[in-house]
Structures are given as structure tokens and as C-alpha cells.
């Protein structure tokens, strides 16, 4: 059983994240989407809300081998607890590289047994991240194509649009 964790803030989950999850389940027997609740960022959605959104989407999409969990603390310790062999990260552009490179090497220093695997999304998602979706939503722009309908409705509700 090869387990991977896919950590992130997911504030909220976008179609770019879903694209990465779909690629990851081709490679691993099980993928645990791992929602960080202790990051330095101040999220728009609470940890619970972010997990619930992901859960509802996974249910609708009938992804069998994907689950979602909240986590805080050291990522590598969480990965070990889950018997994961890999950490999945998405790479969109060179701008992602420096931070991801640092994290991957630091995580490897913590545990050599856990590899970081970088996956590239479809080109149409390379300019997408959660913060731009939040910003467009806040400004009442068009963000329908970037998120699952469940997230679209949750954002509208959160912003009372
Ligand atoms: P973090 O705060 O850990 O960067 P995010 O939720 O922003 O959390 O992202 C989680 C992971 O998903 C990161 O590896 C990020 O590079 C990746 N990711 C985010 N948006 C996209 C996208 N549009 N396409 C591919 N990967 C993405």
C-alpha cells in the first residue's frame, strides 16, 4: 500500500488542486489531502470549513482512494504517522520552485524515507491559486471556472454576494 499525503492550506480548494489530486491517485494507492490549520496565513475559511468543502467534493467525484484530514505540527511527523512514503506538491511555474525546493530538502533532512513528488497541473491551471480566486470573488468577478460548484457557492455565501 503506497500512501501519499498532499498538504496545503486549501483556502479554498481550487480546480488546480483537484487536478493534482487526480494525477496523484494514478501513482499512489491512497492519497490523504492534508489541510494545514496552523499556518502563518490567516485563512478566509476555517480549518473545519476547508475540510468539509474538500469532503463534499470528494464524495461527489467518487474518489475512492482519497481522504482528507486536518493537521498541525511537523509535516514529516504526520506523514510518518500515516505510513506515507511521499509528499505531493504542485509545481506551476518557476516562481514556485525556490520555496518548494527549500521545503523538500528540509523535509528530506527530517526523514529520508519520505520523498517529495512534484506534479504539474494542466496548463490551464498554471496561473491559478487560492488567493487570486478569493480576490476575484471578493471583487465580484468571474471565478466560476476555477473552482468546483460547491466551493463557488461557499465563496458566494461567505462574501454574501
Ligand atoms: P500552501 O500554503 O502549502 O502553498 P496551497 O493550498 O496554496 O498551500 O497549495 C497546496 C499545494 O497545491 C502546493 O503544492 C501548491 O503548489 C499546489 N497548487 C496550488 N494551486 C495549484 C494549481 N493551480 N495547480 C497546481 N498546483 C497547485
mmCIF file of C-alpha atoms and ligand atoms in Angstrom:
data_model
loop_
_atom_site.group_PDB
_atom_site.id
_atom_site.type_symbol
_atom_site.label_atom_id
_atom_site.label_comp_id
_atom_site.label_asym_id
_atom_site.label_seq_id
_atom_site.Cartn_x
_atom_site.Cartn_y
_atom_site.Cartn_z
ATOM 1 C CA UNK A 1 0.000 0.000 0.000
ATOM 2 C CA UNK A 2 1.716 3.188 -1.158
ATOM 3 C CA UNK A 3 0.299 6.185 0.642
ATOM 4 C CA UNK A 4 0.949 9.831 -0.231
ATOM 5 C CA UNK A 5 -0.083 12.953 1.587
ATOM 6 C CA UNK A 6 -0.996 16.131 -0.280
ATOM 7 C CA UNK A 7 -0.551 19.027 2.137
ATOM 8 C CA UNK A 8 -1.685 22.589 1.694
ATOM 9 C CA UNK A 9 -3.786 25.408 3.031
ATOM 10 C CA UNK A 10 -6.633 24.813 0.549
ATOM 11 C CA UNK A 11 -8.252 28.167 1.300
ATOM 12 C CA UNK A 12 -10.312 27.180 -0.622
ATOM 13 C CA UNK A 13 -9.580 24.107 -2.756
ATOM 14 C CA UNK A 14 -9.421 25.032 -6.470
ATOM 15 C CA UNK A 15 -9.600 23.085 -9.719
ATOM 16 C CA UNK A 16 -5.789 23.249 -9.799
ATOM 17 C CA UNK A 17 -5.642 21.297 -6.525
ATOM 18 C CA UNK A 18 -8.218 18.809 -7.860
ATOM 19 C CA UNK A 19 -6.128 18.332 -10.992
ATOM 20 C CA UNK A 20 -3.118 17.435 -8.810
ATOM 21 C CA UNK A 21 -5.212 15.011 -6.709
ATOM 22 C CA UNK A 22 -6.375 13.239 -9.877
ATOM 23 C CA UNK A 23 -2.794 12.855 -11.045
ATOM 24 C CA UNK A 24 -1.634 11.670 -7.623
ATOM 25 C CA UNK A 25 -4.195 8.865 -7.402
ATOM 26 C CA UNK A 26 -2.809 7.401 -10.627
ATOM 27 C CA UNK A 27 0.514 6.979 -8.852
ATOM 28 C CA UNK A 28 -0.408 6.006 -5.300
ATOM 29 C CA UNK A 29 -2.819 3.556 -3.685
ATOM 30 C CA UNK A 30 -4.082 6.178 -1.307
ATOM 31 C CA UNK A 31 -3.853 9.967 -1.124
ATOM 32 C CA UNK A 32 -4.546 11.909 2.055
ATOM 33 C CA UNK A 33 -5.340 15.560 1.407
ATOM 34 C CA UNK A 34 -3.820 17.228 4.443
ATOM 35 C CA UNK A 35 -5.254 20.578 5.439
ATOM 36 C CA UNK A 36 -2.805 22.711 7.383
ATOM 37 C CA UNK A 37 -4.552 24.547 10.170
ATOM 38 C CA UNK A 38 -1.599 26.160 11.875
ATOM 39 C CA UNK A 39 -0.040 28.073 9.004
ATOM 40 C CA UNK A 40 1.031 31.674 9.397
ATOM 41 C CA UNK A 41 -1.621 32.688 6.866
ATOM 42 C CA UNK A 42 -4.963 33.994 8.143
ATOM 43 C CA UNK A 43 -7.427 31.931 6.151
ATOM 44 C CA UNK A 44 -10.806 33.021 4.816
ATOM 45 C CA UNK A 45 -12.300 29.599 5.626
ATOM 46 C CA UNK A 46 -11.756 27.894 8.989
ATOM 47 C CA UNK A 47 -9.932 24.583 9.077
ATOM 48 C CA UNK A 48 -13.216 22.802 9.563
ATOM 49 C CA UNK A 49 -14.835 24.581 6.615
ATOM 50 C CA UNK A 50 -11.878 23.787 4.348
ATOM 51 C CA UNK A 51 -12.035 20.109 5.303
ATOM 52 C CA UNK A 52 -15.816 19.989 4.816
ATOM 53 C CA UNK A 53 -15.580 21.561 1.356
ATOM 54 C CA UNK A 54 -12.980 19.005 0.289
ATOM 55 C CA UNK A 55 -15.006 16.151 1.787
ATOM 56 C CA UNK A 56 -18.149 17.141 -0.107
ATOM 57 C CA UNK A 57 -16.253 17.397 -3.390
ATOM 58 C CA UNK A 58 -14.517 14.039 -2.897
ATOM 59 C CA UNK A 59 -17.892 12.461 -2.216
ATOM 60 C CA UNK A 60 -19.410 13.937 -5.358
ATOM 61 C CA UNK A 61 -16.469 12.979 -7.505
ATOM 62 C CA UNK A 62 -16.496 9.466 -6.028
ATOM 63 C CA UNK A 63 -12.758 9.440 -5.498
ATOM 64 C CA UNK A 64 -12.371 6.141 -3.704
ATOM 65 C CA UNK A 65 -8.806 6.312 -2.543
ATOM 66 C CA UNK A 66 -8.671 9.904 -1.403
ATOM 67 C CA UNK A 67 -9.390 11.110 2.113
ATOM 68 C CA UNK A 68 -8.975 14.405 3.888
ATOM 69 C CA UNK A 69 -7.525 15.222 7.288
ATOM 70 C CA UNK A 70 -6.587 18.280 9.269
ATOM 71 C CA UNK A 71 -3.095 18.576 10.549
ATOM 72 C CA UNK A 72 -0.902 20.869 12.572
ATOM 73 C CA UNK A 73 2.670 20.382 13.563
ATOM 74 C CA UNK A 74 5.573 18.947 11.641
ATOM 75 C CA UNK A 75 4.515 17.627 8.247
ATOM 76 C CA UNK A 76 7.038 14.806 8.208
ATOM 77 C CA UNK A 77 5.798 13.528 11.588
ATOM 78 C CA UNK A 78 2.260 13.491 10.232
ATOM 79 C CA UNK A 79 3.436 11.646 7.109
ATOM 80 C CA UNK A 80 5.180 9.017 9.244
ATOM 81 C CA UNK A 81 2.143 8.570 11.447
ATOM 82 C CA UNK A 82 0.128 7.862 8.321
ATOM 83 C CA UNK A 83 2.768 5.500 6.904
ATOM 84 C CA UNK A 84 3.096 7.748 3.870
ATOM 85 C CA UNK A 85 6.019 7.313 1.504
ATOM 86 C CA UNK A 86 5.555 10.606 -0.323
ATOM 87 C CA UNK A 87 4.535 14.225 -0.026
ATOM 88 C CA UNK A 88 2.783 15.569 -3.125
ATOM 89 C CA UNK A 89 3.248 19.191 -4.141
ATOM 90 C CA UNK A 90 2.057 21.020 -7.238
ATOM 91 C CA UNK A 91 4.510 22.983 -9.362
ATOM 92 C CA UNK A 92 3.050 25.652 -11.584
ATOM 93 C CA UNK A 93 5.871 27.960 -12.524
ATOM 94 C CA UNK A 94 9.466 28.765 -11.763
ATOM 95 C CA UNK A 95 8.198 31.124 -9.083
ATOM 96 C CA UNK A 96 7.047 28.077 -7.066
ATOM 97 C CA UNK A 97 10.426 26.432 -7.329
ATOM 98 C CA UNK A 98 12.567 28.182 -4.756
ATOM 99 C CA UNK A 99 10.161 27.755 -1.848
ATOM 100 C CA UNK A 100 9.273 24.189 -2.831
ATOM 101 C CA UNK A 101 12.947 23.262 -3.225
ATOM 102 C CA UNK A 102 13.726 24.555 0.260
ATOM 103 C CA UNK A 103 10.755 22.730 1.822
ATOM 104 C CA UNK A 104 11.515 19.477 0.000
ATOM 105 C CA UNK A 105 15.141 19.444 1.112
ATOM 106 C CA UNK A 106 14.259 20.414 4.672
ATOM 107 C CA UNK A 107 11.639 17.659 4.807
ATOM 108 C CA UNK A 108 14.179 15.180 3.437
ATOM 109 C CA UNK A 109 16.567 16.227 6.190
ATOM 110 C CA UNK A 110 13.812 15.399 8.709
ATOM 111 C CA UNK A 111 13.207 11.986 7.154
ATOM 112 C CA UNK A 112 15.000 10.364 4.281
ATOM 113 C CA UNK A 113 12.201 7.824 3.973
ATOM 114 C CA UNK A 114 9.684 10.325 2.653
ATOM 115 C CA UNK A 115 10.097 11.660 -0.875
ATOM 116 C CA UNK A 116 8.575 14.862 -2.189
ATOM 117 C CA UNK A 117 6.887 14.292 -5.538
ATOM 118 C CA UNK A 118 6.132 17.302 -7.716
ATOM 119 C CA UNK A 119 3.272 17.120 -10.166
ATOM 120 C CA UNK A 120 2.404 19.658 -12.823
ATOM 121 C CA UNK A 121 -1.209 20.568 -13.416
ATOM 122 C CA UNK A 122 -2.843 21.094 -16.795
ATOM 123 C CA UNK A 123 -1.544 24.346 -18.359
ATOM 124 C CA UNK A 124 -4.913 25.968 -17.861
ATOM 125 C CA UNK A 125 -4.374 25.902 -14.103
ATOM 126 C CA UNK A 126 -0.830 27.226 -14.025
ATOM 127 C CA UNK A 127 -1.903 30.773 -13.202
ATOM 128 C CA UNK A 128 -4.397 29.726 -10.576
ATOM 129 C CA UNK A 129 -4.083 29.847 -6.823
ATOM 130 C CA UNK A 130 -6.476 30.157 -3.905
ATOM 131 C CA UNK A 131 -5.600 33.761 -3.137
ATOM 132 C CA UNK A 132 -6.405 35.022 -6.649
ATOM 133 C CA UNK A 133 -9.710 33.145 -6.519
ATOM 134 C CA UNK A 134 -10.537 34.799 -3.166
ATOM 135 C CA UNK A 135 -9.591 38.189 -4.565
ATOM 136 C CA UNK A 136 -11.696 37.840 -7.725
ATOM 137 C CA UNK A 137 -14.608 36.543 -5.644
ATOM 138 C CA UNK A 138 -14.299 39.489 -3.259
ATOM 139 C CA UNK A 139 -14.446 41.869 -6.200
ATOM 140 C CA UNK A 140 -17.471 40.015 -7.559
ATOM 141 C CA UNK A 141 -15.582 38.941 -10.680
ATOM 142 C CA UNK A 142 -15.981 35.750 -12.678
ATOM 143 C CA UNK A 143 -14.374 32.799 -10.894
ATOM 144 C CA UNK A 144 -16.815 30.032 -11.809
ATOM 145 C CA UNK A 145 -14.334 28.129 -13.977
ATOM 146 C CA UNK A 146 -11.672 27.952 -11.275
ATOM 147 C CA UNK A 147 -13.479 26.104 -8.512
ATOM 148 C CA UNK A 148 -15.929 23.249 -8.004
ATOM 149 C CA UNK A 149 -19.588 24.412 -7.787
ATOM 150 C CA UNK A 150 -19.593 23.516 -4.062
ATOM 151 C CA UNK A 151 -16.729 25.966 -3.487
ATOM 152 C CA UNK A 152 -18.346 28.549 -5.773
ATOM 153 C CA UNK A 153 -21.456 28.539 -3.598
ATOM 154 C CA UNK A 154 -19.437 28.571 -0.365
ATOM 155 C CA UNK A 155 -17.451 31.612 -1.522
ATOM 156 C CA UNK A 156 -20.595 33.464 -2.574
ATOM 157 C CA UNK A 157 -22.130 32.687 0.802
ATOM 158 C CA UNK A 158 -19.032 33.679 2.744
ATOM 159 C CA UNK A 159 -18.923 37.006 0.939
ATOM 160 C CA UNK A 160 -22.728 37.311 0.961
ATOM 161 C CA UNK A 161 -22.798 38.080 -2.741
HETATM 162 P P1 LIG B 1 0.427 26.122 0.611
HETATM 163 O O1 LIG B 1 0.082 27.199 1.581
HETATM 164 O O2 LIG B 1 1.007 24.906 1.252
HETATM 165 O O3 LIG B 1 1.190 26.552 -0.600
HETATM 166 P P2 LIG B 1 -1.852 25.808 -1.131
HETATM 167 O O4 LIG B 1 -3.212 25.359 -0.747
HETATM 168 O O5 LIG B 1 -1.717 27.172 -1.690
HETATM 169 O O6 LIG B 1 -0.997 25.606 0.163
HETATM 170 O O7 LIG B 1 -1.217 24.781 -2.148
HETATM 171 C C1 LIG B 1 -1.055 23.434 -1.826
HETATM 172 C C2 LIG B 1 -0.259 22.757 -2.929
HETATM 173 O O8 LIG B 1 -1.002 22.783 -4.141
HETATM 174 C C3 LIG B 1 1.068 23.429 -3.271
HETATM 175 O O9 LIG B 1 1.996 22.427 -3.621
HETATM 176 C C4 LIG B 1 0.750 24.283 -4.455
HETATM 177 O O10 LIG B 1 1.893 24.465 -5.265
HETATM 178 C C5 LIG B 1 -0.256 23.407 -5.156
HETATM 179 N N1 LIG B 1 -1.157 24.192 -6.006
HETATM 180 C C6 LIG B 1 -1.896 25.272 -5.668
HETATM 181 N N2 LIG B 1 -2.595 25.737 -6.723
HETATM 182 C C7 LIG B 1 -2.265 24.923 -7.771
HETATM 183 C C8 LIG B 1 -2.604 24.898 -9.155
HETATM 184 N N3 LIG B 1 -3.394 25.798 -9.706
HETATM 185 N N4 LIG B 1 -2.075 23.932 -9.899
HETATM 186 C C9 LIG B 1 -1.230 23.033 -9.353
HETATM 187 N N5 LIG B 1 -0.838 23.003 -8.082
HETATM 188 C C10 LIG B 1 -1.349 23.934 -7.294
#
